[in-house]
């Protein structure tokens, strides 16, 4: 493999905040960047050399993106496989379509993990309402149900068996209707101690680096905060990083892969989901590690030597959703960024999204500290001041 050196052009499927921050890292290293995204006002559009306005199913536009690029990568996994294959005729696409085809479909992803010997919680693939009924009973009555395709930040998901006074049949029927009667995965509810994630990078030449684990906290299925290091034992950290590295090797990954993992009360590590791209839980890596996730993504897809990911300092991030810009009645308000930035060690990261909406990720705060606990306290205090 020959490295793709600075001065070349990198293509990115997706111009959201992840694409924006990846593009900024690429530009800092001397690359040109082209992005394909359906939104002409996407966050990456303000920092790239060229924006192609097109959807994920537009194979002609995907080929045009690749024609001008030395390599193509992605910040969103919902790109049509045919579009990835169209691009691959003109430039390497990293990660590739074979891996994406498995990860895009949660039923395929779960089955692939199980088939390859990776630990997962009990689940059932459901393609009919009757199969969902059977799955809920077999899994003990409490389940999370996720659509096979699409869905993120709590979308395309439903809970069964948690609401007091609701009948199982009503919840099952409602969940099936909410998921539009499509294929889905029913996952048994687990007694969790922590939710963690591990980011792994792998280059075409086979070099692998695994970041320190991050601890994650979700509210309404959306990441609320994340902190590096995760505060888990050395033994559990080693196991989690080993799982992530082995998954990357099994896929012959070229790029980044975030492995979301459940740590149960019994000490089991169970793989939840995979994301073949930069990940919200690793925004803090820019300050926590020698090399952050966005620079590492560029190094990996360009087949450069991967950067050192050793921990430099504990770092926490807190997501800023559209609610920060809206009062209880939905009227716009100006967040008090000056007060948030008065907290020691805090930085502000905004994504240049023009319209705040409830649940929409508009930016994040990061904070460093002498310990993971101090970093988390600082970032939550800063968010509270907004």
mmCIF file of C-alpha atoms in Angstrom, residues 3-356:
data_model
loop_
_atom_site.group_PDB
_atom_site.id
_atom_site.type_symbol
_atom_site.label_atom_id
_atom_site.label_comp_id
_atom_site.label_asym_id
_atom_site.label_seq_id
_atom_site.Cartn_x
_atom_site.Cartn_y
_atom_site.Cartn_z
ATOM 1 C CA UNK A 3 0.279 6.361 1.496
ATOM 2 C CA UNK A 4 -1.955 9.156 0.222
ATOM 3 C CA UNK A 5 0.057 12.221 1.122
ATOM 4 C CA UNK A 6 -1.017 15.776 2.051
ATOM 5 C CA UNK A 7 -1.994 17.799 -0.989
ATOM 6 C CA UNK A 8 -4.327 15.063 -2.216
ATOM 7 C CA UNK A 9 -8.126 15.355 -2.093
ATOM 8 C CA UNK A 10 -10.228 13.336 0.336
ATOM 9 C CA UNK A 11 -13.938 12.709 -0.279
ATOM 10 C CA UNK A 12 -16.439 12.308 2.546
ATOM 11 C CA UNK A 13 -19.956 10.907 2.355
ATOM 12 C CA UNK A 14 -21.825 13.130 4.816
ATOM 13 C CA UNK A 15 -21.432 16.749 5.830
ATOM 14 C CA UNK A 16 -22.754 16.680 9.393
ATOM 15 C CA UNK A 17 -20.719 17.574 12.453
ATOM 16 C CA UNK A 18 -18.564 14.456 12.168
ATOM 17 C CA UNK A 19 -17.760 15.236 8.537
ATOM 18 C CA UNK A 20 -17.042 18.841 9.494
ATOM 19 C CA UNK A 21 -14.549 17.899 12.201
ATOM 20 C CA UNK A 22 -12.944 15.255 9.998
ATOM 21 C CA UNK A 23 -12.588 17.851 7.234
ATOM 22 C CA UNK A 24 -11.009 20.326 9.648
ATOM 23 C CA UNK A 25 -8.462 17.708 10.705
ATOM 24 C CA UNK A 26 -7.712 16.902 7.054
ATOM 25 C CA UNK A 27 -7.249 20.570 6.152
ATOM 26 C CA UNK A 28 -4.909 21.063 9.106
ATOM 27 C CA UNK A 29 -2.782 18.271 7.609
ATOM 28 C CA UNK A 30 -2.755 19.879 4.155
ATOM 29 C CA UNK A 31 -5.433 17.881 2.349
ATOM 30 C CA UNK A 32 -8.234 19.204 0.170
ATOM 31 C CA UNK A 33 -11.712 17.963 1.046
ATOM 32 C CA UNK A 34 -14.864 17.322 -1.010
ATOM 33 C CA UNK A 35 -18.131 16.364 0.683
ATOM 34 C CA UNK A 36 -21.402 14.856 -0.574
ATOM 35 C CA UNK A 37 -24.514 15.707 1.442
ATOM 36 C CA UNK A 38 -28.205 16.360 0.655
ATOM 37 C CA UNK A 39 -28.225 19.567 2.749
ATOM 38 C CA UNK A 40 -26.673 22.624 1.068
ATOM 39 C CA UNK A 41 -26.292 24.216 4.528
ATOM 40 C CA UNK A 42 -24.652 21.187 6.155
ATOM 41 C CA UNK A 43 -22.023 21.929 8.838
ATOM 42 C CA UNK A 44 -19.112 20.664 6.729
ATOM 43 C CA UNK A 45 -20.075 22.893 3.829
ATOM 44 C CA UNK A 46 -18.464 25.891 5.515
ATOM 45 C CA UNK A 47 -15.005 24.324 5.788
ATOM 46 C CA UNK A 48 -14.557 22.153 2.652
ATOM 47 C CA UNK A 49 -13.269 22.887 -0.844
ATOM 48 C CA UNK A 50 -16.330 21.505 -2.625
ATOM 49 C CA UNK A 51 -19.822 20.422 -1.587
ATOM 50 C CA UNK A 52 -21.839 18.110 -3.822
ATOM 51 C CA UNK A 53 -25.515 18.468 -2.966
ATOM 52 C CA UNK A 54 -26.955 14.982 -3.444
ATOM 53 C CA UNK A 55 -28.656 12.182 -1.557
ATOM 54 C CA UNK A 56 -27.243 8.871 -0.371
ATOM 55 C CA UNK A 57 -29.005 6.983 -3.187
ATOM 56 C CA UNK A 58 -27.516 9.113 -5.981
ATOM 57 C CA UNK A 59 -24.963 6.747 -7.527
ATOM 58 C CA UNK A 60 -24.055 9.233 -10.275
ATOM 59 C CA UNK A 61 -23.157 11.910 -7.697
ATOM 60 C CA UNK A 62 -21.248 9.337 -5.642
ATOM 61 C CA UNK A 63 -19.125 8.479 -8.671
ATOM 62 C CA UNK A 64 -18.535 12.182 -9.321
ATOM 63 C CA UNK A 65 -17.334 12.638 -5.738
ATOM 64 C CA UNK A 66 -14.794 9.848 -6.138
ATOM 65 C CA UNK A 67 -13.567 10.993 -9.562
ATOM 66 C CA UNK A 68 -11.943 14.034 -7.968
ATOM 67 C CA UNK A 69 -10.553 12.241 -4.890
ATOM 68 C CA UNK A 70 -7.637 10.012 -3.975
ATOM 69 C CA UNK A 71 -9.716 8.255 -1.292
ATOM 70 C CA UNK A 72 -13.317 8.397 -0.054
ATOM 71 C CA UNK A 73 -14.524 7.861 3.501
ATOM 72 C CA UNK A 74 -17.763 8.495 5.388
ATOM 73 C CA UNK A 75 -19.274 10.044 8.501
ATOM 74 C CA UNK A 76 -22.660 8.343 8.209
ATOM 75 C CA UNK A 77 -23.395 4.665 7.585
ATOM 76 C CA UNK A 78 -26.747 5.117 5.845
ATOM 77 C CA UNK A 79 -25.180 5.597 2.402
ATOM 78 C CA UNK A 80 -26.663 3.251 -0.214
ATOM 79 C CA UNK A 81 -24.330 0.320 -0.873
ATOM 80 C CA UNK A 82 -24.694 0.924 -4.615
ATOM 81 C CA UNK A 83 -23.407 4.480 -4.082
ATOM 82 C CA UNK A 84 -20.341 3.188 -2.238
ATOM 83 C CA UNK A 85 -19.709 0.699 -5.025
ATOM 84 C CA UNK A 86 -20.112 3.429 -7.671
ATOM 85 C CA UNK A 87 -17.525 5.540 -5.873
ATOM 86 C CA UNK A 88 -15.172 2.562 -5.496
ATOM 87 C CA UNK A 89 -14.801 2.383 -9.291
ATOM 88 C CA UNK A 90 -12.820 5.627 -9.155
ATOM 89 C CA UNK A 91 -11.156 5.712 -5.715
ATOM 90 C CA UNK A 92 -10.688 3.474 -2.686
ATOM 91 C CA UNK A 93 -13.680 3.687 -0.316
ATOM 92 C CA UNK A 94 -12.662 3.202 3.316
ATOM 93 C CA UNK A 95 -14.394 1.548 5.158
ATOM 94 C CA UNK A 96 -15.703 -0.550 2.262
ATOM 95 C CA UNK A 97 -19.181 -1.588 1.192
ATOM 96 C CA UNK A 98 -18.878 -5.226 2.350
ATOM 97 C CA UNK A 99 -18.418 -4.082 5.946
ATOM 98 C CA UNK A 100 -21.071 -1.381 5.644
ATOM 99 C CA UNK A 101 -23.657 -3.829 4.300
ATOM 100 C CA UNK A 102 -23.352 -5.820 7.528
ATOM 101 C CA UNK A 103 -23.326 -2.851 9.890
ATOM 102 C CA UNK A 104 -26.207 -0.985 8.202
ATOM 103 C CA UNK A 105 -28.650 -3.787 9.009
ATOM 104 C CA UNK A 106 -28.910 -4.458 12.762
ATOM 105 C CA UNK A 107 -30.146 -7.986 12.107
ATOM 106 C CA UNK A 108 -27.075 -8.737 9.982
ATOM 107 C CA UNK A 109 -24.803 -6.965 12.466
ATOM 108 C CA UNK A 110 -26.032 -8.985 15.450
ATOM 109 C CA UNK A 111 -25.866 -12.247 13.532
ATOM 110 C CA UNK A 112 -22.345 -11.425 12.269
ATOM 111 C CA UNK A 113 -21.119 -10.712 15.801
ATOM 112 C CA UNK A 114 -22.626 -13.949 17.123
ATOM 113 C CA UNK A 115 -21.363 -15.988 14.182
ATOM 114 C CA UNK A 116 -17.828 -14.660 14.676
ATOM 115 C CA UNK A 117 -17.759 -15.459 18.380
ATOM 116 C CA UNK A 118 -18.139 -11.965 19.845
ATOM 117 C CA UNK A 119 -20.203 -11.569 23.035
ATOM 118 C CA UNK A 120 -23.717 -10.162 22.589
ATOM 119 C CA UNK A 121 -26.798 -10.098 24.792
ATOM 120 C CA UNK A 122 -29.795 -12.304 24.069
ATOM 121 C CA UNK A 123 -31.766 -11.095 21.054
ATOM 122 C CA UNK A 124 -34.288 -12.194 18.468
ATOM 123 C CA UNK A 125 -34.678 -11.050 14.872
ATOM 124 C CA UNK A 126 -38.338 -10.274 14.161
ATOM 125 C CA UNK A 127 -39.858 -9.944 10.700
ATOM 126 C CA UNK A 128 -43.526 -10.242 11.666
ATOM 127 C CA UNK A 129 -45.722 -9.035 14.524
ATOM 128 C CA UNK A 130 -46.159 -12.623 15.687
ATOM 129 C CA UNK A 131 -42.383 -13.098 15.840
ATOM 130 C CA UNK A 132 -42.123 -9.971 17.992
ATOM 131 C CA UNK A 133 -44.741 -11.388 20.382
ATOM 132 C CA UNK A 134 -42.768 -14.624 20.620
ATOM 133 C CA UNK A 135 -39.492 -12.742 21.116
ATOM 134 C CA UNK A 136 -40.825 -10.639 23.992
ATOM 135 C CA UNK A 137 -42.025 -13.746 25.802
ATOM 136 C CA UNK A 138 -38.777 -15.642 25.144
ATOM 137 C CA UNK A 139 -36.653 -12.714 26.346
ATOM 138 C CA UNK A 140 -38.459 -12.337 29.654
ATOM 139 C CA UNK A 141 -40.950 -9.577 28.890
ATOM 140 C CA UNK A 142 -38.577 -6.580 29.053
ATOM 141 C CA UNK A 143 -37.016 -5.641 25.733
ATOM 142 C CA UNK A 144 -35.581 -2.891 23.628
ATOM 143 C CA UNK A 145 -36.816 -3.134 20.047
ATOM 144 C CA UNK A 146 -34.759 -1.516 17.283
ATOM 145 C CA UNK A 147 -35.524 -1.191 13.595
ATOM 146 C CA UNK A 148 -33.184 -3.164 11.359
ATOM 147 C CA UNK A 149 -32.325 -0.204 9.146
ATOM 148 C CA UNK A 150 -31.682 3.435 10.005
ATOM 149 C CA UNK A 151 -32.493 5.031 13.331
ATOM 150 C CA UNK A 152 -30.114 6.828 15.663
ATOM 151 C CA UNK A 153 -30.251 8.968 18.813
ATOM 152 C CA UNK A 154 -33.282 7.020 20.008
ATOM 153 C CA UNK A 155 -35.138 7.113 16.690
ATOM 154 C CA UNK A 156 -36.348 3.777 15.373
ATOM 155 C CA UNK A 157 -36.429 2.298 18.883
ATOM 156 C CA UNK A 158 -39.108 1.257 21.340
ATOM 157 C CA UNK A 159 -39.231 -0.161 24.872
ATOM 158 C CA UNK A 160 -41.502 -2.989 25.973
ATOM 159 C CA UNK A 161 -42.222 -4.044 29.549
ATOM 160 C CA UNK A 162 -41.131 -0.874 31.337
ATOM 161 C CA UNK A 163 -44.354 1.166 31.567
ATOM 162 C CA UNK A 164 -46.530 0.588 34.636
ATOM 163 C CA UNK A 165 -50.124 -0.357 33.820
ATOM 164 C CA UNK A 166 -49.508 -1.037 30.128
ATOM 165 C CA UNK A 167 -50.412 -4.443 28.738
ATOM 166 C CA UNK A 168 -47.763 -6.428 26.879
ATOM 167 C CA UNK A 169 -50.000 -6.793 23.821
ATOM 168 C CA UNK A 170 -50.642 -3.042 23.618
ATOM 169 C CA UNK A 171 -46.925 -2.251 23.926
ATOM 170 C CA UNK A 172 -45.959 -4.862 21.358
ATOM 171 C CA UNK A 173 -48.531 -3.632 18.854
ATOM 172 C CA UNK A 174 -47.571 -0.008 19.436
ATOM 173 C CA UNK A 175 -43.860 -0.795 19.038
ATOM 174 C CA UNK A 176 -44.504 -2.686 15.791
ATOM 175 C CA UNK A 177 -46.555 0.210 14.437
ATOM 176 C CA UNK A 178 -43.935 2.771 15.523
ATOM 177 C CA UNK A 179 -41.292 0.780 13.656
ATOM 178 C CA UNK A 180 -43.593 0.745 10.625
ATOM 179 C CA UNK A 181 -43.942 -3.011 10.574
ATOM 180 C CA UNK A 182 -40.422 -3.566 9.348
ATOM 181 C CA UNK A 183 -37.774 -6.077 10.357
ATOM 182 C CA UNK A 184 -36.376 -5.360 13.809
ATOM 183 C CA UNK A 185 -34.190 -6.722 16.578
ATOM 184 C CA UNK A 186 -35.645 -7.391 20.037
ATOM 185 C CA UNK A 187 -32.918 -7.215 22.690
ATOM 186 C CA UNK A 188 -33.326 -8.492 26.222
ATOM 187 C CA UNK A 189 -33.096 -5.742 28.858
ATOM 188 C CA UNK A 190 -29.923 -6.139 30.899
ATOM 189 C CA UNK A 191 -28.837 -5.165 34.401
ATOM 190 C CA UNK A 192 -26.093 -2.714 33.456
ATOM 191 C CA UNK A 193 -23.268 -1.349 35.524
ATOM 192 C CA UNK A 194 -21.873 0.931 32.820
ATOM 193 C CA UNK A 195 -22.070 1.719 29.133
ATOM 194 C CA UNK A 196 -18.691 2.145 27.482
ATOM 195 C CA UNK A 197 -17.324 2.498 23.988
ATOM 196 C CA UNK A 198 -13.962 1.688 22.447
ATOM 197 C CA UNK A 199 -12.648 3.359 19.299
ATOM 198 C CA UNK A 200 -10.286 1.367 17.109
ATOM 199 C CA UNK A 201 -8.390 2.540 14.025
ATOM 200 C CA UNK A 202 -6.967 0.215 11.386
ATOM 201 C CA UNK A 203 -5.064 1.184 8.259
ATOM 202 C CA UNK A 204 -4.976 -0.675 4.916
ATOM 203 C CA UNK A 205 -1.466 -1.877 5.786
ATOM 204 C CA UNK A 206 -2.954 -3.597 8.890
ATOM 205 C CA UNK A 207 -1.659 -1.264 11.607
ATOM 206 C CA UNK A 208 -4.099 -1.075 14.534
ATOM 207 C CA UNK A 209 -4.459 1.349 17.433
ATOM 208 C CA UNK A 210 -7.119 1.150 20.139
ATOM 209 C CA UNK A 211 -8.120 4.243 22.118
ATOM 210 C CA UNK A 212 -8.723 4.190 25.884
ATOM 211 C CA UNK A 213 -12.313 3.254 26.682
ATOM 212 C CA UNK A 214 -14.900 5.995 27.197
ATOM 213 C CA UNK A 215 -17.762 5.861 29.716
ATOM 214 C CA UNK A 216 -21.092 7.045 28.322
ATOM 215 C CA UNK A 217 -24.328 8.247 29.861
ATOM 216 C CA UNK A 218 -27.541 8.483 27.828
ATOM 217 C CA UNK A 219 -30.815 10.297 28.405
ATOM 218 C CA UNK A 220 -33.767 9.287 26.196
ATOM 219 C CA UNK A 221 -31.355 7.168 24.095
ATOM 220 C CA UNK A 222 -29.217 10.250 23.254
ATOM 221 C CA UNK A 223 -25.685 10.596 24.598
ATOM 222 C CA UNK A 224 -25.734 13.137 27.434
ATOM 223 C CA UNK A 225 -22.079 12.999 28.443
ATOM 224 C CA UNK A 226 -18.984 10.925 27.925
ATOM 225 C CA UNK A 227 -15.668 10.766 29.778
ATOM 226 C CA UNK A 228 -12.197 9.387 28.999
ATOM 227 C CA UNK A 229 -10.878 7.345 30.795
ATOM 228 C CA UNK A 230 -13.914 5.209 31.571
ATOM 229 C CA UNK A 231 -13.074 4.460 35.200
ATOM 230 C CA UNK A 232 -13.160 0.694 34.767
ATOM 231 C CA UNK A 233 -10.654 -1.840 36.046
ATOM 232 C CA UNK A 234 -7.454 -2.549 34.126
ATOM 233 C CA UNK A 235 -8.703 -6.081 33.454
ATOM 234 C CA UNK A 236 -12.049 -4.960 32.027
ATOM 235 C CA UNK A 237 -10.347 -2.229 29.967
ATOM 236 C CA UNK A 238 -7.981 -4.798 28.462
ATOM 237 C CA UNK A 239 -10.872 -7.134 27.618
ATOM 238 C CA UNK A 240 -12.890 -4.353 25.998
ATOM 239 C CA UNK A 241 -9.970 -3.142 23.912
ATOM 240 C CA UNK A 242 -9.186 -6.709 22.845
ATOM 241 C CA UNK A 243 -12.777 -7.219 21.653
ATOM 242 C CA UNK A 244 -12.664 -3.983 19.635
ATOM 243 C CA UNK A 245 -9.338 -4.855 18.034
ATOM 244 C CA UNK A 246 -10.490 -8.349 17.107
ATOM 245 C CA UNK A 247 -13.695 -7.003 15.518
ATOM 246 C CA UNK A 248 -11.622 -4.575 13.435
ATOM 247 C CA UNK A 249 -9.354 -7.391 12.267
ATOM 248 C CA UNK A 250 -12.294 -9.676 11.475
ATOM 249 C CA UNK A 251 -13.734 -6.971 9.210
ATOM 250 C CA UNK A 252 -10.342 -6.071 7.704
ATOM 251 C CA UNK A 253 -11.309 -2.545 8.721
ATOM 252 C CA UNK A 254 -9.834 0.403 6.840
ATOM 253 C CA UNK A 255 -10.708 3.480 8.882
ATOM 254 C CA UNK A 256 -12.366 3.898 12.282
ATOM 255 C CA UNK A 257 -14.764 1.654 14.170
ATOM 256 C CA UNK A 258 -16.546 2.585 17.403
ATOM 257 C CA UNK A 259 -17.618 -0.455 19.407
ATOM 258 C CA UNK A 260 -20.401 0.272 21.905
ATOM 259 C CA UNK A 261 -20.239 -2.177 24.810
ATOM 260 C CA UNK A 262 -22.446 -2.967 27.801
ATOM 261 C CA UNK A 263 -20.761 -3.824 31.121
ATOM 262 C CA UNK A 264 -23.277 -5.844 33.128
ATOM 263 C CA UNK A 265 -23.571 -6.056 36.899
ATOM 264 C CA UNK A 266 -22.077 -9.576 36.627
ATOM 265 C CA UNK A 267 -18.974 -8.210 34.885
ATOM 266 C CA UNK A 268 -19.860 -9.419 31.378
ATOM 267 C CA UNK A 269 -18.878 -7.328 28.367
ATOM 268 C CA UNK A 270 -21.521 -7.495 25.619
ATOM 269 C CA UNK A 271 -21.251 -5.720 22.282
ATOM 270 C CA UNK A 272 -24.203 -3.426 21.693
ATOM 271 C CA UNK A 273 -23.650 -1.746 18.316
ATOM 272 C CA UNK A 274 -20.923 -0.853 15.832
ATOM 273 C CA UNK A 275 -20.321 2.496 14.108
ATOM 274 C CA UNK A 276 -17.753 2.540 11.248
ATOM 275 C CA UNK A 277 -16.868 6.235 11.601
ATOM 276 C CA UNK A 278 -15.947 8.889 14.166
ATOM 277 C CA UNK A 279 -18.217 8.727 17.188
ATOM 278 C CA UNK A 280 -19.901 11.204 19.513
ATOM 279 C CA UNK A 281 -18.405 9.506 22.567
ATOM 280 C CA UNK A 282 -14.870 10.239 21.318
ATOM 281 C CA UNK A 283 -15.135 13.989 20.807
ATOM 282 C CA UNK A 284 -13.127 14.221 24.016
ATOM 283 C CA UNK A 285 -10.242 12.303 22.400
ATOM 284 C CA UNK A 286 -9.096 15.571 20.803
ATOM 285 C CA UNK A 287 -8.002 16.724 24.248
ATOM 286 C CA UNK A 288 -7.655 13.424 26.102
ATOM 287 C CA UNK A 289 -5.245 11.618 23.770
ATOM 288 C CA UNK A 290 -2.045 12.404 21.899
ATOM 289 C CA UNK A 291 -3.960 11.874 18.642
ATOM 290 C CA UNK A 292 -7.694 12.569 18.442
ATOM 291 C CA UNK A 293 -10.231 10.510 16.528
ATOM 292 C CA UNK A 294 -10.573 12.907 13.588
ATOM 293 C CA UNK A 295 -6.858 13.087 12.793
ATOM 294 C CA UNK A 296 -6.670 9.321 13.285
ATOM 295 C CA UNK A 297 -9.496 8.839 10.785
ATOM 296 C CA UNK A 298 -7.530 10.771 8.157
ATOM 297 C CA UNK A 299 -4.327 8.892 8.941
ATOM 298 C CA UNK A 300 -6.143 5.549 8.677
ATOM 299 C CA UNK A 301 -7.926 6.091 5.366
ATOM 300 C CA UNK A 302 -4.809 7.661 3.811
ATOM 301 C CA UNK A 303 -2.669 4.717 4.983
ATOM 302 C CA UNK A 304 -0.360 6.962 6.961
ATOM 303 C CA UNK A 305 1.302 5.727 10.161
ATOM 304 C CA UNK A 306 -1.356 5.809 12.881
ATOM 305 C CA UNK A 307 -0.944 8.300 15.702
ATOM 306 C CA UNK A 308 -0.222 7.601 19.351
ATOM 307 C CA UNK A 309 -3.503 7.360 21.296
ATOM 308 C CA UNK A 310 -2.020 7.344 24.791
ATOM 309 C CA UNK A 311 -3.989 9.229 27.435
ATOM 310 C CA UNK A 312 -2.690 12.755 28.063
ATOM 311 C CA UNK A 313 -5.334 14.054 30.462
ATOM 312 C CA UNK A 314 -8.845 13.078 31.612
ATOM 313 C CA UNK A 315 -11.495 14.748 29.460
ATOM 314 C CA UNK A 316 -15.295 14.871 29.509
ATOM 315 C CA UNK A 317 -17.775 16.116 26.942
ATOM 316 C CA UNK A 318 -21.435 17.101 27.239
ATOM 317 C CA UNK A 319 -23.710 17.306 24.218
ATOM 318 C CA UNK A 320 -25.570 20.540 23.518
ATOM 319 C CA UNK A 321 -28.976 19.784 21.995
ATOM 320 C CA UNK A 322 -31.388 22.250 20.463
ATOM 321 C CA UNK A 323 -33.146 22.627 23.818
ATOM 322 C CA UNK A 324 -30.257 24.822 24.991
ATOM 323 C CA UNK A 325 -31.372 27.458 22.466
ATOM 324 C CA UNK A 326 -35.108 27.148 23.299
ATOM 325 C CA UNK A 327 -37.114 28.027 26.380
ATOM 326 C CA UNK A 328 -39.954 25.844 27.684
ATOM 327 C CA UNK A 329 -42.432 27.441 25.288
ATOM 328 C CA UNK A 330 -40.160 26.797 22.312
ATOM 329 C CA UNK A 331 -39.120 30.438 21.904
ATOM 330 C CA UNK A 332 -35.507 31.133 20.948
ATOM 331 C CA UNK A 333 -33.058 32.261 23.590
ATOM 332 C CA UNK A 334 -29.324 32.972 23.623
ATOM 333 C CA UNK A 335 -27.251 30.507 25.665
ATOM 334 C CA UNK A 336 -24.888 32.085 28.194
ATOM 335 C CA UNK A 337 -21.698 30.857 26.588
ATOM 336 C CA UNK A 338 -19.586 33.417 28.445
ATOM 337 C CA UNK A 339 -20.663 31.980 31.796
ATOM 338 C CA UNK A 340 -19.998 28.408 30.642
ATOM 339 C CA UNK A 341 -16.520 29.327 29.438
ATOM 340 C CA UNK A 342 -15.669 30.824 32.830
ATOM 341 C CA UNK A 343 -15.430 27.269 34.211
ATOM 342 C CA UNK A 344 -11.738 26.230 34.256
ATOM 343 C CA UNK A 345 -10.661 23.819 31.537
ATOM 344 C CA UNK A 346 -13.827 24.210 29.422
ATOM 345 C CA UNK A 347 -13.974 24.674 25.646
ATOM 346 C CA UNK A 348 -16.972 25.246 23.381
ATOM 347 C CA UNK A 349 -17.482 23.395 20.096
ATOM 348 C CA UNK A 350 -20.392 24.521 17.875
ATOM 349 C CA UNK A 351 -21.318 22.828 14.609
ATOM 350 C CA UNK A 352 -22.753 25.828 12.696
ATOM 351 C CA UNK A 353 -26.190 24.283 12.357
ATOM 352 C CA UNK A 354 -28.553 27.116 11.528
ATOM 353 C CA UNK A 355 -31.805 25.930 13.132
ATOM 354 C CA UNK A 356 -32.009 24.523 16.688
#
